Amino acid sequence: DMPCPATRICKGSAMPVLTSLLHRMPPAALAAATLAGLSSLAAPAAAELQGDGLLRTRSAYPVEETAARLKADIEGKGIMFFAAIDQGALAKGAGIALPPSQLLLFGNPPLGITFLTADPESGIDWPVRMLVHADADGTVWVVYQDWPWVAARHGITSRNAEFAKATEVVTSILEAVADCAPVATCTE
């Protein structure tokens, strides 16, 4: 392989990423970054994230009951419930063996939309999703987004109170199924 000349964008080159970042920056931020040195652009904040951005809380109930209890709690709190997708049933219909698994989608638009106003691409993480599934040992887990991680992923620093509220609401919903109190003691 021949080295990539500095005047070209080559496969595996960091130039497309850098170019994309430069085009998305407001002119004042671009000027400040240029003065500070382009090295500050080489490592976007999201690259520093640890883990997968997911939290896992153990449930005290089987998958179906966990999903039903979560849905009832969500609706009881006046939160919009959008859908429940029975992934286990979909797998069975496709002739694939899968332990019970349900994906719940819900949200509070006045709260969730504030994240999109900070960064429209944060919409990939909204509405809220909770995956209820059983592992190989039969332990039932509720998997969901870690909101501070989501904020860091999108570089959102202007919505700390809203992200804290999202964490508080999700924790309160999990209290309906967690096999511990407080919820944090059975969350990984």
PDB file of N, CA, C and O in Angstrom, residues 15-79:
ATOM      1  N   MET A  15      -9.481  12.135   7.545  1.00  0.00           N
ATOM      2  CA  MET A  15      -9.924  13.365   6.896  1.00  0.00           C
ATOM      3  C   MET A  15     -11.439  13.464   6.720  1.00  0.00           C
ATOM      4  O   MET A  15     -12.004  14.519   6.973  1.00  0.00           O
ATOM      5  N   PRO A  16     -12.161  12.400   6.291  1.00  0.00           N
ATOM      6  CA  PRO A  16     -13.614  12.569   6.142  1.00  0.00           C
ATOM      7  C   PRO A  16     -14.290  12.928   7.461  1.00  0.00           C
ATOM      8  O   PRO A  16     -15.197  13.754   7.492  1.00  0.00           O
ATOM      9  N   VAL A  17     -13.838  12.343   8.554  1.00  0.00           N
ATOM     10  CA  VAL A  17     -14.425  12.637   9.858  1.00  0.00           C
ATOM     11  C   VAL A  17     -14.122  14.086  10.236  1.00  0.00           C
ATOM     12  O   VAL A  17     -14.997  14.838  10.657  1.00  0.00           O
ATOM     13  N   LEU A  18     -12.873  14.493  10.053  1.00  0.00           N
ATOM     14  CA  LEU A  18     -12.470  15.853  10.387  1.00  0.00           C
ATOM     15  C   LEU A  18     -13.225  16.855   9.519  1.00  0.00           C
ATOM     16  O   LEU A  18     -13.725  17.861  10.004  1.00  0.00           O
ATOM     17  N   THR A  19     -13.327  16.556   8.226  1.00  0.00           N
ATOM     18  CA  THR A  19     -14.052  17.449   7.315  1.00  0.00           C
ATOM     19  C   THR A  19     -15.506  17.582   7.738  1.00  0.00           C
ATOM     20  O   THR A  19     -16.058  18.678   7.769  1.00  0.00           O
ATOM     21  N   SER A  20     -16.145  16.456   8.109  1.00  0.00           N
ATOM     22  CA  SER A  20     -17.538  16.480   8.561  1.00  0.00           C
ATOM     23  C   SER A  20     -17.689  17.349   9.807  1.00  0.00           C
ATOM     24  O   SER A  20     -18.619  18.136   9.921  1.00  0.00           O
ATOM     25  N   LEU A  21     -16.754  17.198  10.745  1.00  0.00           N
ATOM     26  CA  LEU A  21     -16.801  18.008  11.967  1.00  0.00           C
ATOM     27  C   LEU A  21     -16.663  19.489  11.649  1.00  0.00           C
ATOM     28  O   LEU A  21     -17.360  20.337  12.198  1.00  0.00           O
ATOM     29  N   LEU A  22     -15.742  19.816  10.757  1.00  0.00           N
ATOM     30  CA  LEU A  22     -15.514  21.217  10.409  1.00  0.00           C
ATOM     31  C   LEU A  22     -16.742  21.844   9.759  1.00  0.00           C
ATOM     32  O   LEU A  22     -17.088  22.979  10.046  1.00  0.00           O
ATOM     33  N   HIS A  23     -17.417  21.086   8.897  1.00  0.00           N
ATOM     34  CA  HIS A  23     -18.598  21.621   8.217  1.00  0.00           C
ATOM     35  C   HIS A  23     -19.779  21.810   9.160  1.00  0.00           C
ATOM     36  O   HIS A  23     -20.644  22.631   8.894  1.00  0.00           O
ATOM     37  N   ARG A  24     -19.845  21.048  10.244  1.00  0.00           N
ATOM     38  CA  ARG A  24     -20.965  21.141  11.177  1.00  0.00           C
ATOM     39  C   ARG A  24     -20.738  22.185  12.263  1.00  0.00           C
ATOM     40  O   ARG A  24     -21.650  22.496  13.011  1.00  0.00           O
ATOM     41  N   MET A  25     -19.537  22.706  12.388  1.00  0.00           N
ATOM     42  CA  MET A  25     -19.234  23.657  13.463  1.00  0.00           C
ATOM     43  C   MET A  25     -19.710  25.058  13.106  1.00  0.00           C
ATOM     44  O   MET A  25     -19.548  25.494  11.967  1.00  0.00           O
ATOM     45  N   PRO A  26     -20.278  25.778  14.076  1.00  0.00           N
ATOM     46  CA  PRO A  26     -20.604  27.182  13.845  1.00  0.00           C
ATOM     47  C   PRO A  26     -19.311  27.952  13.562  1.00  0.00           C
ATOM     48  O   PRO A  26     -18.243  27.601  14.084  1.00  0.00           O
ATOM     49  N   PRO A  27     -19.373  29.007  12.743  1.00  0.00           N
ATOM     50  CA  PRO A  27     -18.150  29.740  12.375  1.00  0.00           C
ATOM     51  C   PRO A  27     -17.326  30.219  13.580  1.00  0.00           C
ATOM     52  O   PRO A  27     -16.097  30.115  13.567  1.00  0.00           O
ATOM     53  N   ALA A  28     -17.986  30.701  14.637  1.00  0.00           N
ATOM     54  CA  ALA A  28     -17.239  31.185  15.806  1.00  0.00           C
ATOM     55  C   ALA A  28     -16.487  30.044  16.483  1.00  0.00           C
ATOM     56  O   ALA A  28     -15.343  30.195  16.917  1.00  0.00           O
ATOM     57  N   ALA A  29     -17.140  28.875  16.571  1.00  0.00           N
ATOM     58  CA  ALA A  29     -16.484  27.721  17.191  1.00  0.00           C
ATOM     59  C   ALA A  29     -15.327  27.244  16.331  1.00  0.00           C
ATOM     60  O   ALA A  29     -14.275  26.843  16.844  1.00  0.00           O
ATOM     61  N   LEU A  30     -15.490  27.298  15.006  1.00  0.00           N
ATOM     62  CA  LEU A  30     -14.420  26.894  14.099  1.00  0.00           C
ATOM     63  C   LEU A  30     -13.215  27.817  14.268  1.00  0.00           C
ATOM     64  O   LEU A  30     -12.073  27.350  14.347  1.00  0.00           O
ATOM     65  N   ALA A  31     -13.474  29.106  14.363  1.00  0.00           N
ATOM     66  CA  ALA A  31     -12.382  30.054  14.550  1.00  0.00           C
ATOM     67  C   ALA A  31     -11.656  29.800  15.868  1.00  0.00           C
ATOM     68  O   ALA A  31     -10.426  29.791  15.929  1.00  0.00           O
ATOM     69  N   ALA A  32     -12.422  29.569  16.936  1.00  0.00           N
ATOM     70  CA  ALA A  32     -11.815  29.305  18.246  1.00  0.00           C
ATOM     71  C   ALA A  32     -11.003  28.014  18.216  1.00  0.00           C
ATOM     72  O   ALA A  32      -9.897  27.944  18.753  1.00  0.00           O
ATOM     73  N   ALA A  33     -11.540  26.991  17.559  1.00  0.00           N
ATOM     74  CA  ALA A  33     -10.831  25.707  17.480  1.00  0.00           C
ATOM     75  C   ALA A  33      -9.553  25.858  16.669  1.00  0.00           C
ATOM     76  O   ALA A  33      -8.520  25.274  16.997  1.00  0.00           O
ATOM     77  N   THR A  34      -9.623  26.671  15.594  1.00  0.00           N
ATOM     78  CA  THR A  34      -8.436  26.881  14.775  1.00  0.00           C
ATOM     79  C   THR A  34      -7.358  27.576  15.591  1.00  0.00           C
ATOM     80  O   THR A  34      -6.188  27.196  15.545  1.00  0.00           O
ATOM     81  N   LEU A  35      -7.761  28.566  16.376  1.00  0.00           N
ATOM     82  CA  LEU A  35      -6.794  29.261  17.222  1.00  0.00           C
ATOM     83  C   LEU A  35      -6.216  28.340  18.288  1.00  0.00           C
ATOM     84  O   LEU A  35      -5.050  28.434  18.639  1.00  0.00           O
ATOM     85  N   ALA A  36      -7.042  27.441  18.798  1.00  0.00           N
ATOM     86  CA  ALA A  36      -6.584  26.523  19.839  1.00  0.00           C
ATOM     87  C   ALA A  36      -5.749  25.391  19.260  1.00  0.00           C
ATOM     88  O   ALA A  36      -5.067  24.688  19.988  1.00  0.00           O
ATOM     89  N   GLY A  37      -5.833  25.203  17.950  1.00  0.00           N
ATOM     90  CA  GLY A  37      -5.090  24.120  17.309  1.00  0.00           C
ATOM     91  C   GLY A  37      -6.035  23.015  16.900  1.00  0.00           C
ATOM     92  O   GLY A  37      -6.926  22.648  17.644  1.00  0.00           O
ATOM     93  N   LEU A  38      -5.855  22.496  15.708  1.00  0.00           N
ATOM     94  CA  LEU A  38      -6.750  21.464  15.195  1.00  0.00           C
ATOM     95  C   LEU A  38      -6.679  20.171  15.983  1.00  0.00           C
ATOM     96  O   LEU A  38      -7.550  19.331  15.868  1.00  0.00           O
ATOM     97  N   SER A  39      -5.695  20.007  16.819  1.00  0.00           N
ATOM     98  CA  SER A  39      -5.610  18.774  17.602  1.00  0.00           C
ATOM     99  C   SER A  39      -6.819  18.615  18.514  1.00  0.00           C
ATOM    100  O   SER A  39      -7.201  17.504  18.855  1.00  0.00           O
ATOM    101  N   SER A  40      -7.455  19.707  18.884  1.00  0.00           N
ATOM    102  CA  SER A  40      -8.635  19.609  19.743  1.00  0.00           C
ATOM    103  C   SER A  40      -9.819  18.998  19.003  1.00  0.00           C
ATOM    104  O   SER A  40     -10.752  18.516  19.616  1.00  0.00           O
ATOM    105  N   LEU A  41      -9.782  18.996  17.664  1.00  0.00           N
ATOM    106  CA  LEU A  41     -10.871  18.408  16.890  1.00  0.00           C
ATOM    107  C   LEU A  41     -10.659  16.924  16.633  1.00  0.00           C
ATOM    108  O   LEU A  41     -11.569  16.230  16.236  1.00  0.00           O
ATOM    109  N   ALA A  42      -9.474  16.434  16.821  1.00  0.00           N
ATOM    110  CA  ALA A  42      -9.153  15.061  16.445  1.00  0.00           C
ATOM    111  C   ALA A  42      -9.842  14.027  17.320  1.00  0.00           C
ATOM    112  O   ALA A  42      -9.999  12.895  16.917  1.00  0.00           O
ATOM    113  N   ALA A  43     -10.271  14.368  18.518  1.00  0.00           N
ATOM    114  CA  ALA A  43     -10.890  13.400  19.421  1.00  0.00           C
ATOM    115  C   ALA A  43     -12.210  13.945  19.935  1.00  0.00           C
ATOM    116  O   ALA A  43     -12.263  14.581  20.976  1.00  0.00           O
ATOM    117  N   PRO A  44     -13.302  13.732  19.187  1.00  0.00           N
ATOM    118  CA  PRO A  44     -14.595  14.219  19.660  1.00  0.00           C
ATOM    119  C   PRO A  44     -14.969  13.591  20.995  1.00  0.00           C
ATOM    120  O   PRO A  44     -14.532  12.493  21.324  1.00  0.00           O
ATOM    121  N   ALA A  45     -15.786  14.294  21.772  1.00  0.00           N
ATOM    122  CA  ALA A  45     -16.153  13.838  23.115  1.00  0.00           C
ATOM    123  C   ALA A  45     -16.747  12.441  23.109  1.00  0.00           C
ATOM    124  O   ALA A  45     -16.481  11.648  23.996  1.00  0.00           O
ATOM    125  N   ALA A  46     -17.528  12.103  22.094  1.00  0.00           N
ATOM    126  CA  ALA A  46     -18.167  10.787  22.065  1.00  0.00           C
ATOM    127  C   ALA A  46     -17.142   9.660  22.036  1.00  0.00           C
ATOM    128  O   ALA A  46     -17.404   8.567  22.512  1.00  0.00           O
ATOM    129  N   ALA A  47     -15.948   9.927  21.477  1.00  0.00           N
ATOM    130  CA  ALA A  47     -14.919   8.889  21.409  1.00  0.00           C
ATOM    131  C   ALA A  47     -14.412   8.518  22.794  1.00  0.00           C
ATOM    132  O   ALA A  47     -13.826   7.461  22.974  1.00  0.00           O
ATOM    133  N   GLU A  48     -14.629   9.374  23.772  1.00  0.00           N
ATOM    134  CA  GLU A  48     -14.153   9.121  25.120  1.00  0.00           C
ATOM    135  C   GLU A  48     -15.164   8.357  25.971  1.00  0.00           C
ATOM    136  O   GLU A  48     -14.888   8.027  27.113  1.00  0.00           O
ATOM    137  N   LEU A  49     -16.337   8.058  25.439  1.00  0.00           N
ATOM    138  CA  LEU A  49     -17.365   7.363  26.192  1.00  0.00           C
ATOM    139  C   LEU A  49     -16.906   5.962  26.559  1.00  0.00           C
ATOM    140  O   LEU A  49     -16.240   5.291  25.784  1.00  0.00           O
ATOM    141  N   GLN A  50     -17.292   5.537  27.729  1.00  0.00           N
ATOM    142  CA  GLN A  50     -16.980   4.196  28.206  1.00  0.00           C
ATOM    143  C   GLN A  50     -18.228   3.338  28.150  1.00  0.00           C
ATOM    144  O   GLN A  50     -19.325   3.809  28.402  1.00  0.00           O
ATOM    145  N   GLY A  51     -18.083   2.068  27.852  1.00  0.00           N
ATOM    146  CA  GLY A  51     -19.205   1.146  27.882  1.00  0.00           C
ATOM    147  C   GLY A  51     -20.146   1.318  26.705  1.00  0.00           C
ATOM    148  O   GLY A  51     -19.825   1.994  25.726  1.00  0.00           O
ATOM    149  N   ASP A  52     -21.321   0.707  26.813  1.00  0.00           N
ATOM    150  CA  ASP A  52     -22.268   0.713  25.708  1.00  0.00           C
ATOM    151  C   ASP A  52     -23.440   1.675  25.907  1.00  0.00           C
ATOM    152  O   ASP A  52     -24.336   1.739  25.080  1.00  0.00           O
ATOM    153  N   GLY A  53     -23.463   2.395  27.038  1.00  0.00           N
ATOM    154  CA  GLY A  53     -24.538   3.351  27.274  1.00  0.00           C
ATOM    155  C   GLY A  53     -25.831   2.726  27.743  1.00  0.00           C
ATOM    156  O   GLY A  53     -26.869   3.372  27.750  1.00  0.00           O
ATOM    157  N   LEU A  54     -25.762   1.446  28.132  1.00  0.00           N
ATOM    158  CA  LEU A  54     -26.956   0.751  28.594  1.00  0.00           C
ATOM    159  C   LEU A  54     -26.827   0.368  30.053  1.00  0.00           C
ATOM    160  O   LEU A  54     -25.735   0.050  30.530  1.00  0.00           O
ATOM    161  N   LEU A  55     -27.946   0.403  30.738  1.00  0.00           N
ATOM    162  CA  LEU A  55     -28.027  -0.072  32.120  1.00  0.00           C
ATOM    163  C   LEU A  55     -28.947  -1.279  32.142  1.00  0.00           C
ATOM    164  O   LEU A  55     -29.851  -1.395  31.308  1.00  0.00           O
ATOM    165  N   ARG A  56     -28.707  -2.174  33.094  1.00  0.00           N
ATOM    166  CA  ARG A  56     -29.483  -3.401  33.200  1.00  0.00           C
ATOM    167  C   ARG A  56     -29.949  -3.568  34.642  1.00  0.00           C
ATOM    168  O   ARG A  56     -29.125  -3.607  35.550  1.00  0.00           O
ATOM    169  N   THR A  57     -31.262  -3.680  34.821  1.00  0.00           N
ATOM    170  CA  THR A  57     -31.845  -3.865  36.150  1.00  0.00           C
ATOM    171  C   THR A  57     -32.550  -5.213  36.193  1.00  0.00           C
ATOM    172  O   THR A  57     -33.341  -5.538  35.301  1.00  0.00           O
ATOM    173  N   ARG A  58     -32.244  -5.988  37.241  1.00  0.00           N
ATOM    174  CA  ARG A  58     -32.871  -7.302  37.435  1.00  0.00           C
ATOM    175  C   ARG A  58     -34.332  -7.137  37.833  1.00  0.00           C
ATOM    176  O   ARG A  58     -34.666  -6.326  38.683  1.00  0.00           O
ATOM    177  N   SER A  59     -35.191  -7.959  37.217  1.00  0.00           N
ATOM    178  CA  SER A  59     -36.614  -7.939  37.548  1.00  0.00           C
ATOM    179  C   SER A  59     -36.950  -9.091  38.479  1.00  0.00           C
ATOM    180  O   SER A  59     -36.321 -10.143  38.433  1.00  0.00           O
ATOM    181  N   ALA A  60     -37.970  -8.887  39.282  1.00  0.00           N
ATOM    182  CA  ALA A  60     -38.450  -9.928  40.199  1.00  0.00           C
ATOM    183  C   ALA A  60     -39.529 -10.793  39.545  1.00  0.00           C
ATOM    184  O   ALA A  60     -40.047 -11.701  40.182  1.00  0.00           O
ATOM    185  N   TYR A  61     -39.856 -10.528  38.280  1.00  0.00           N
ATOM    186  CA  TYR A  61     -40.985 -11.196  37.629  1.00  0.00           C
ATOM    187  C   TYR A  61     -40.569 -11.787  36.280  1.00  0.00           C
ATOM    188  O   TYR A  61     -39.572 -11.369  35.696  1.00  0.00           O
ATOM    189  N   PRO A  62     -41.369 -12.719  35.756  1.00  0.00           N
ATOM    190  CA  PRO A  62     -41.106 -13.242  34.408  1.00  0.00           C
ATOM    191  C   PRO A  62     -41.224 -12.121  33.364  1.00  0.00           C
ATOM    192  O   PRO A  62     -41.789 -11.053  33.640  1.00  0.00           O
ATOM    193  N   VAL A  63     -40.732 -12.377  32.164  1.00  0.00           N
ATOM    194  CA  VAL A  63     -40.707 -11.354  31.114  1.00  0.00           C
ATOM    195  C   VAL A  63     -42.085 -10.755  30.872  1.00  0.00           C
ATOM    196  O   VAL A  63     -42.247  -9.526  30.868  1.00  0.00           O
ATOM    197  N   GLU A  64     -43.095 -11.596  30.658  1.00  0.00           N
ATOM    198  CA  GLU A  64     -44.433 -11.086  30.321  1.00  0.00           C
ATOM    199  C   GLU A  64     -45.000 -10.223  31.444  1.00  0.00           C
ATOM    200  O   GLU A  64     -45.580  -9.166  31.194  1.00  0.00           O
ATOM    201  N   GLU A  65     -44.848 -10.674  32.685  1.00  0.00           N
ATOM    202  CA  GLU A  65     -45.362  -9.894  33.810  1.00  0.00           C
ATOM    203  C   GLU A  65     -44.562  -8.614  34.006  1.00  0.00           C
ATOM    204  O   GLU A  65     -45.121  -7.561  34.324  1.00  0.00           O
ATOM    205  N   THR A  66     -43.246  -8.693  33.802  1.00  0.00           N
ATOM    206  CA  THR A  66     -42.416  -7.487  33.904  1.00  0.00           C
ATOM    207  C   THR A  66     -42.884  -6.447  32.900  1.00  0.00           C
ATOM    208  O   THR A  66     -43.092  -5.278  33.251  1.00  0.00           O
ATOM    209  N   ALA A  67     -43.072  -6.875  31.643  1.00  0.00           N
ATOM    210  CA  ALA A  67     -43.516  -5.939  30.603  1.00  0.00           C
ATOM    211  C   ALA A  67     -44.887  -5.354  30.945  1.00  0.00           C
ATOM    212  O   ALA A  67     -45.105  -4.141  30.796  1.00  0.00           O
ATOM    213  N   ALA A  68     -45.802  -6.186  31.421  1.00  0.00           N
ATOM    214  CA  ALA A  68     -47.145  -5.708  31.778  1.00  0.00           C
ATOM    215  C   ALA A  68     -47.085  -4.713  32.929  1.00  0.00           C
ATOM    216  O   ALA A  68     -47.785  -3.690  32.921  1.00  0.00           O
ATOM    217  N   ARG A  69     -46.267  -5.003  33.943  1.00  0.00           N
ATOM    218  CA  ARG A  69     -46.143  -4.089  35.082  1.00  0.00           C
ATOM    219  C   ARG A  69     -45.507  -2.757  34.666  1.00  0.00           C
ATOM    220  O   ARG A  69     -45.925  -1.695  35.125  1.00  0.00           O
ATOM    221  N   LEU A  70     -44.492  -2.829  33.819  1.00  0.00           N
ATOM    222  CA  LEU A  70     -43.858  -1.596  33.340  1.00  0.00           C
ATOM    223  C   LEU A  70     -44.859  -0.751  32.562  1.00  0.00           C
ATOM    224  O   LEU A  70     -44.983   0.457  32.783  1.00  0.00           O
ATOM    225  N   LYS A  71     -45.604  -1.384  31.649  1.00  0.00           N
ATOM    226  CA  LYS A  71     -46.594  -0.660  30.852  1.00  0.00           C
ATOM    227  C   LYS A  71     -47.641  -0.012  31.753  1.00  0.00           C
ATOM    228  O   LYS A  71     -47.986   1.161  31.569  1.00  0.00           O
ATOM    229  N   ALA A  72     -48.132  -0.756  32.743  1.00  0.00           N
ATOM    230  CA  ALA A  72     -49.140  -0.203  33.656  1.00  0.00           C
ATOM    231  C   ALA A  72     -48.580   0.980  34.435  1.00  0.00           C
ATOM    232  O   ALA A  72     -49.271   1.993  34.620  1.00  0.00           O
ATOM    233  N   ASP A  73     -47.336   0.889  34.875  1.00  0.00           N
ATOM    234  CA  ASP A  73     -46.729   1.987  35.628  1.00  0.00           C
ATOM    235  C   ASP A  73     -46.513   3.207  34.740  1.00  0.00           C
ATOM    236  O   ASP A  73     -46.762   4.342  35.152  1.00  0.00           O
ATOM    237  N   ILE A  74     -46.055   2.970  33.516  1.00  0.00           N
ATOM    238  CA  ILE A  74     -45.844   4.068  32.557  1.00  0.00           C
ATOM    239  C   ILE A  74     -47.161   4.800  32.318  1.00  0.00           C
ATOM    240  O   ILE A  74     -47.235   6.029  32.429  1.00  0.00           O
ATOM    241  N   GLU A  75     -48.208   4.043  32.003  1.00  0.00           N
ATOM    242  CA  GLU A  75     -49.508   4.664  31.739  1.00  0.00           C
ATOM    243  C   GLU A  75     -50.083   5.304  32.992  1.00  0.00           C
ATOM    244  O   GLU A  75     -50.708   6.368  32.927  1.00  0.00           O
ATOM    245  N   GLY A  76     -49.856   4.681  34.160  1.00  0.00           N
ATOM    246  CA  GLY A  76     -50.333   5.243  35.431  1.00  0.00           C
ATOM    247  C   GLY A  76     -49.693   6.583  35.764  1.00  0.00           C
ATOM    248  O   GLY A  76     -50.277   7.397  36.470  1.00  0.00           O
ATOM    249  N   LYS A  77     -48.500   6.801  35.242  1.00  0.00           N
ATOM    250  CA  LYS A  77     -47.801   8.079  35.462  1.00  0.00           C
ATOM    251  C   LYS A  77     -48.181   9.124  34.409  1.00  0.00           C
ATOM    252  O   LYS A  77     -47.665  10.235  34.411  1.00  0.00           O
ATOM    253  N   GLY A  78     -49.067   8.750  33.488  1.00  0.00           N
ATOM    254  CA  GLY A  78     -49.488   9.690  32.449  1.00  0.00           C
ATOM    255  C   GLY A  78     -48.470   9.856  31.334  1.00  0.00           C
ATOM    256  O   GLY A  78     -48.537  10.813  30.558  1.00  0.00           O
ATOM    257  N   ILE A  79     -47.548   8.918  31.215  1.00  0.00           N
ATOM    258  CA  ILE A  79     -46.531   8.956  30.164  1.00  0.00           C
ATOM    259  C   ILE A  79     -47.099   8.250  28.937  1.00  0.00           C
ATOM    260  O   ILE A  79     -47.772   7.223  29.053  1.00  0.00           O
TER     261      ILE A  79
END
